[in-house]
Short mmCIF file of C-alpha atoms in Angstrom, two decimals:
data_model
loop_
_atom_site.label_atom_id
_atom_site.label_comp_id
_atom_site.label_asym_id
_atom_site.label_seq_id
_atom_site.Cartn_x
_atom_site.Cartn_y
_atom_site.Cartn_z
CA MET A 27 124.67 165.56 -12.85
CA CYS A 28 126.99 162.61 -12.30
CA ARG A 29 129.66 164.25 -14.46
CA SER A 30 129.41 167.47 -12.43
CA VAL A 31 129.88 165.53 -9.22
CA ILE A 32 132.92 163.74 -10.65
CA LEU A 33 134.37 167.07 -11.81
CA TRP A 34 133.81 168.61 -8.39
CA VAL A 35 135.47 165.66 -6.69
CA LEU A 36 138.43 165.95 -9.05
CA LEU A 37 138.69 169.70 -8.51
CA CYS A 38 138.61 169.24 -4.76
CA THR A 39 141.11 166.41 -4.64
CA SER A 40 143.87 167.78 -6.85
CA VAL A 41 147.18 166.52 -5.54
CA ALA A 42 149.63 169.03 -6.98
CA ALA A 43 147.98 171.88 -8.75
CA HIS A 44 148.57 175.40 -9.94
CA GLU A 45 145.63 177.75 -10.36
CA MET A 46 145.22 181.38 -11.43
CA THR A 47 142.04 183.40 -11.93
CA PRO A 48 140.24 185.25 -13.41
CA THR A 49 140.33 183.75 -16.91
CA TYR A 50 139.50 187.09 -18.50
CA PRO A 51 140.81 189.95 -16.35
CA LYS A 52 140.05 193.61 -17.06
CA TRP A 53 142.24 196.67 -16.73
CA SER A 54 140.97 199.43 -14.48
CA VAL A 55 142.15 203.01 -14.07
CA THR A 56 144.18 203.97 -11.02
CA GLN A 57 144.61 207.22 -9.13
CA ILE A 58 147.90 207.70 -10.95
CA GLU A 59 147.43 209.22 -14.38
CA GLY A 60 148.67 207.01 -17.21
CA VAL A 61 148.63 203.81 -15.15
CA HIS A 62 146.14 200.95 -15.32
CA LYS A 63 145.92 197.96 -13.04
CA THR A 64 144.36 194.54 -12.80
CA THR A 65 144.04 192.15 -9.88
CA MET A 66 144.80 188.44 -10.14
CA ARG A 67 144.48 185.56 -7.71
CA MET A 68 146.64 182.47 -7.43
CA PHE A 69 146.51 179.27 -5.47
CA ASN A 70 149.47 176.95 -4.99
CA LYS A 71 148.75 173.30 -4.42
CA ARG A 72 152.15 172.17 -5.63
CA GLU A 73 154.28 171.12 -2.70
CA ASP A 74 157.38 171.10 -4.92
CA VAL A 75 156.95 174.75 -6.00
CA LYS A 76 157.28 177.89 -3.88
CA TYR A 77 157.83 180.58 -6.47
CA TYR A 78 155.87 181.70 -9.52
CA GLU A 79 157.03 184.17 -12.15
CA ILE A 80 154.53 186.69 -13.49
CA GLY A 81 154.66 187.96 -17.07
CA VAL A 82 152.57 190.16 -19.36
CA PHE A 83 152.69 189.50 -23.10
CA ASP A 84 151.27 190.82 -26.35
CA LYS A 85 149.55 188.76 -29.10
CA GLU A 86 152.94 187.58 -30.41
CA TRP A 87 154.06 186.56 -26.91
CA GLN A 88 156.50 189.45 -26.72
CA PRO A 89 156.95 190.68 -23.12
CA ILE A 90 155.35 193.96 -22.10
CA PRO A 91 156.74 196.05 -19.22
CA PHE A 92 154.66 195.91 -16.06
CA VAL A 93 155.01 196.42 -12.32
CA THR A 94 154.00 194.19 -9.42
CA ASP A 95 155.15 194.00 -5.82
CA TYR A 96 157.29 191.03 -6.79
CA LYS A 97 157.88 189.76 -10.30
CA ILE A 98 158.60 186.37 -8.75
CA LEU A 99 155.96 185.68 -6.12
CA LYS A 100 156.64 183.46 -3.15
CA LEU A 101 153.59 181.31 -2.62
CA ASP A 102 153.73 178.61 0.03
CA TYR A 103 152.04 175.27 -0.41
CA LEU A 104 148.23 175.58 -0.05
CA SER A 105 148.44 179.39 0.02
CA HIS A 106 146.33 181.90 -1.83
CA VAL A 107 147.59 185.25 -3.03
CA LYS A 108 145.90 188.25 -4.57
CA PHE A 109 148.22 190.58 -6.46
CA ASP A 110 147.94 193.75 -8.51
CA VAL A 111 149.65 194.21 -11.85
CA TYR A 112 150.25 197.77 -13.06
CA ILE A 113 150.85 198.72 -16.65
CA SER A 114 151.35 201.94 -18.56
CA SER A 115 148.08 203.09 -20.15
CA LYS A 116 149.77 203.24 -23.55
CA ASN A 117 150.30 199.45 -23.36
CA VAL A 118 146.77 198.54 -22.28
CA GLY A 119 145.63 197.84 -25.83
CA ARG A 120 148.71 195.71 -26.56
CA ALA A 121 148.55 193.50 -23.49
CA GLU A 122 146.93 190.20 -24.43
CA TYR A 123 148.05 187.65 -21.83
CA ILE A 124 149.07 187.63 -18.20
CA CYS A 125 150.83 184.45 -17.15
CA SER A 126 152.20 182.74 -14.08
CA LEU A 127 154.95 180.15 -14.47
CA SER A 128 156.15 177.78 -11.77
CA LYS A 129 159.84 178.07 -10.89
CA LEU A 130 161.39 174.67 -10.42
CA ARG A 131 164.25 173.75 -8.15
CA GLY A 132 167.24 171.80 -9.38
CA SER A 133 167.13 168.09 -8.85
CA LYS A 134 169.67 165.41 -8.06
CA GLU A 135 167.66 162.66 -9.72
CA THR A 136 167.46 161.53 -13.33
CA LYS A 137 163.90 162.51 -14.13
CA THR A 138 161.56 164.87 -15.89
CA MET A 139 160.06 167.77 -13.98
CA ILE A 140 156.81 169.49 -14.88
CA ALA A 141 156.66 173.25 -15.20
CA SER A 142 153.11 174.58 -15.03
CA LYS A 143 152.01 177.79 -16.66
CA ILE A 144 148.59 179.46 -16.67
CA CYS A 145 147.77 182.40 -18.90
CA SER A 146 144.70 184.59 -18.58
CA ARG A 147 143.63 186.71 -21.49
CA PHE A 148 142.53 190.33 -21.83
CA LYS A 149 139.55 190.50 -24.17
CA MET B 26 110.85 209.94 34.96
CA ASN B 27 114.67 210.08 35.16
CA LYS B 28 114.72 206.56 36.53
CA LEU B 29 112.61 205.39 33.58
CA LEU B 30 114.96 207.07 31.09
CA LEU B 31 118.02 205.59 32.79
CA THR B 32 116.50 202.10 32.68
CA ALA B 33 115.69 202.48 28.97
CA LEU B 34 119.26 203.68 28.28
CA VAL B 35 120.81 200.76 30.13
CA LEU B 36 118.58 198.26 28.34
CA GLY B 37 119.35 199.91 24.98
CA LEU B 38 123.10 199.76 25.54
CA ALA B 39 122.88 196.15 26.67
CA GLY B 40 120.94 195.33 23.50
CA CYS B 41 123.53 197.09 21.35
CA SER B 42 126.39 195.25 22.99
CA LEU B 43 124.63 191.94 22.52
CA PHE B 44 124.03 192.78 18.87
CA SER B 45 127.61 193.89 18.23
CA SER B 46 129.10 190.84 19.94
CA LYS B 47 126.93 188.70 17.70
CA VAL B 48 128.29 190.47 14.61
CA GLU B 49 131.88 190.02 15.75
CA ALA B 50 131.31 186.32 16.25
CA ASN B 51 130.60 185.84 12.55
CA ALA B 52 133.48 184.39 10.56
CA ASN B 53 132.96 184.76 6.87
CA ILE B 54 134.06 182.11 4.43
CA THR B 55 134.18 183.46 0.92
CA GLY B 56 134.59 181.62 -2.32
CA SER B 57 133.81 181.90 -5.97
CA VAL B 58 132.67 179.64 -8.74
CA GLU B 59 134.14 180.92 -11.94
CA SER B 60 135.91 179.89 -15.10
CA ARG B 61 139.25 178.35 -14.29
CA CYS B 62 141.84 175.91 -15.51
CA ILE B 63 143.94 173.97 -13.06
CA VAL B 64 147.22 172.34 -14.06
CA ASN B 65 147.86 169.24 -11.97
CA THR B 66 151.18 167.44 -11.96
CA ASP B 67 149.81 163.98 -11.31
CA THR B 68 152.90 161.86 -11.98
CA PRO B 69 156.49 163.06 -12.23
CA GLY B 70 158.48 161.34 -14.94
CA VAL B 71 161.56 159.18 -14.57
CA TYR B 72 164.18 158.42 -17.18
CA GLY B 73 165.13 154.80 -17.63
CA ASN B 74 168.53 153.95 -19.05
CA PRO B 75 168.04 150.83 -21.19
CA ASN B 76 171.47 151.23 -22.78
CA ALA B 77 174.47 153.51 -22.33
CA TYR B 78 173.38 156.06 -24.91
CA THR B 79 169.60 156.34 -24.29
CA LEU B 80 167.47 157.94 -21.62
CA THR B 81 163.76 157.27 -22.02
CA THR B 82 160.51 157.57 -20.09
CA THR B 83 159.19 154.36 -21.70
CA PRO B 84 158.00 152.05 -18.89
CA ALA B 85 159.33 148.95 -20.66
CA SER B 86 162.80 150.50 -20.47
CA GLY B 87 162.59 151.30 -16.79
CA GLY B 88 161.21 154.81 -17.21
CA GLN B 89 158.00 156.44 -16.11
CA LYS B 90 155.95 158.79 -18.25
CA PRO B 91 155.04 162.09 -16.61
CA ILE B 92 151.28 162.66 -16.48
CA VAL B 93 149.64 166.07 -16.41
CA ARG B 94 145.99 166.64 -15.63
CA PHE B 95 143.96 169.63 -16.77
CA ASP B 96 140.74 170.49 -14.92
CA VAL B 97 138.63 172.98 -16.83
CA SER B 98 135.39 174.36 -15.40
CA LEU B 99 134.08 176.18 -18.48
CA ALA B 100 133.86 174.98 -22.08
CA ASN B 101 135.69 176.87 -24.83
CA ALA B 102 137.69 179.00 -22.39
CA TYR B 103 141.17 177.43 -22.48
CA TYR B 104 143.78 175.68 -24.58
CA ALA B 105 145.69 172.94 -22.79
CA GLN B 106 149.25 172.80 -24.09
CA VAL B 107 152.03 170.35 -23.29
CA SER B 108 155.60 170.36 -24.58
CA TYR B 109 158.04 167.49 -24.33
CA PRO B 110 161.65 168.40 -23.43
CA THR B 111 164.22 169.29 -26.07
CA SER B 112 167.14 169.89 -23.71
CA PHE B 113 168.31 168.98 -20.24
CA SER B 114 167.76 171.56 -17.53
CA SER B 115 170.60 169.98 -15.59
CA SER B 116 173.12 167.33 -16.56
CA PRO B 117 176.82 166.56 -16.41
CA SER B 118 178.95 168.36 -18.98
CA LEU B 119 178.11 167.00 -22.44
CA SER B 120 180.62 167.35 -25.23
CA ASP B 121 178.54 165.67 -27.93
CA THR B 122 175.06 166.26 -29.31
CA VAL B 123 171.83 164.90 -27.87
CA ALA B 124 168.99 163.90 -30.20
CA TRP B 125 165.55 164.42 -28.69
CA THR B 126 162.29 162.75 -29.58
CA GLY B 127 158.98 162.87 -27.79
CA ALA B 128 155.24 162.55 -27.98
CA VAL B 129 152.28 163.96 -26.10
CA ALA B 130 149.06 161.96 -25.94
CA VAL B 131 145.72 161.91 -24.16
CA SER B 132 145.78 159.03 -21.69
CA GLN B 133 142.42 159.46 -19.97
CA SER B 134 139.49 161.85 -19.73
CA SER B 135 136.41 162.48 -17.62
CA GLY B 136 133.96 161.63 -20.38
CA SER B 137 133.28 160.67 -23.96
CA ASP B 138 133.15 164.35 -24.94
CA PHE B 139 136.94 164.22 -25.03
CA ASP B 140 137.16 161.23 -27.37
CA GLY B 141 138.33 163.13 -30.44
CA TYR B 142 140.75 165.43 -28.65
CA GLN B 143 143.97 163.69 -29.68
CA THR B 144 142.95 163.69 -33.35
CA ALA B 145 141.81 167.30 -33.21
CA SER B 146 144.93 168.51 -31.42
CA THR B 147 147.59 170.50 -33.24
CA THR B 148 151.36 170.49 -32.92
CA THR B 149 154.05 173.12 -33.24
CA GLY B 150 157.48 171.60 -32.76
CA ALA B 151 157.52 169.89 -29.40
CA LEU B 152 154.25 171.50 -28.30
CA ARG B 153 150.83 169.86 -28.63
CA GLN B 154 147.73 171.98 -28.16
CA TYR B 155 144.26 170.78 -27.17
CA ALA B 156 141.31 173.16 -27.53
CA MET B 157 139.25 172.48 -24.40
CA ALA B 158 135.79 172.64 -25.93
CA HIS B 159 134.21 170.88 -22.94
CA ALA B 160 134.30 171.32 -19.20
CA GLY B 161 135.95 168.39 -17.51
CA THR B 162 139.27 166.68 -16.97
CA LEU B 163 141.93 165.60 -19.41
CA TRP B 164 144.98 163.51 -18.54
CA VAL B 165 147.96 163.82 -20.86
CA ASP B 166 151.10 161.72 -20.76
CA VAL B 167 154.46 162.58 -22.20
CA GLN B 168 156.96 160.31 -23.88
CA SER B 169 160.52 161.65 -23.95
CA GLU B 170 163.71 160.09 -25.24
CA ALA B 171 167.24 161.45 -25.45
CA THR B 172 169.99 159.73 -27.43
CA TYR B 173 173.60 160.75 -27.04
CA GLY B 174 176.42 160.90 -29.55
CA GLY B 175 174.86 162.30 -32.71
CA GLY B 176 174.08 158.84 -34.13
CA GLN B 177 177.41 157.39 -32.92
CA GLN B 178 175.78 155.75 -29.91
CA LYS B 179 178.15 157.27 -27.38
CA ALA B 180 177.60 156.59 -23.70
CA PHE B 181 176.03 159.34 -21.60
CA PRO B 182 178.53 160.55 -18.95
CA GLY B 183 177.61 159.34 -15.47
CA GLY B 184 175.50 161.70 -13.35
CA ASN B 185 171.97 162.98 -12.93
CA TYR B 186 169.89 164.27 -15.80
CA THR B 187 166.80 166.43 -15.52
CA ALA B 188 164.53 167.70 -18.27
CA VAL B 189 161.42 169.85 -18.03
CA VAL B 190 157.96 169.17 -19.46
CA VAL B 191 155.92 172.36 -19.78
CA ALA B 192 152.17 172.13 -19.16
CA GLU B 193 150.15 175.24 -19.92
CA CYS B 194 146.60 176.50 -19.74
CA VAL B 195 146.14 179.46 -22.06
CA ALA B 196 142.86 181.35 -22.14
CA GLN B 197 141.19 181.29 -25.56
#
């Protein structure tokens, strides 16, 4: 019980976080023959990041062609977005991961920056 | 009779309008509790410059280790992966080689369930992978060091240097 409370507090007080769900998305058919789609949600709690790049990959992390409104999504600080990803039906079986990667701005300081990446998996 | 019908109609309409205004006043708040992994960038790193040819995140040398936090809400659903840098993302023009070293280590966790995570983790090059077999929080820090001159201890050219640590949550 105590651990759950601590986890909830941590989840609710994240300072700079990147989040994408669902963990295990599913492809669904569309009205267009030969095209499947899935819907993902993202939340940006990183003040230093405004753009996230979407990618679809196979088991070997090779990129698979896909279509979204924007391949690089603009997501303001503390904003949620729901986006659809379309893929050719012939690639549905190959697609293993769908990922979002934070796009970092250049810096004028001597430092390390942290790129965050979240990958959901098609099972 | 007509008067009675008219009264009933008026009362009915008034009731409907009251009902509909009540519906419109509702503001729904939706949410979901589901499996998720959140990547938190708790502490950005800083390179210290203890001598002319070294940049390091070691605190004793004036650096600061970047710290990444992973919040996982479901056991056995994600791998947490962190890679230390092996190149600069921005720097002055460098004519000589840079040797990179680094390490990724668990610095803190939300419970004793995570005690064996560092030992159980696997590495591939600069990447260290933790199988998140428990729900909870894991803090990981990153040590990074760059040495200039290909063993000749040449001085880094003046300017700003930036390198990128990659923190990933990959669904299992």
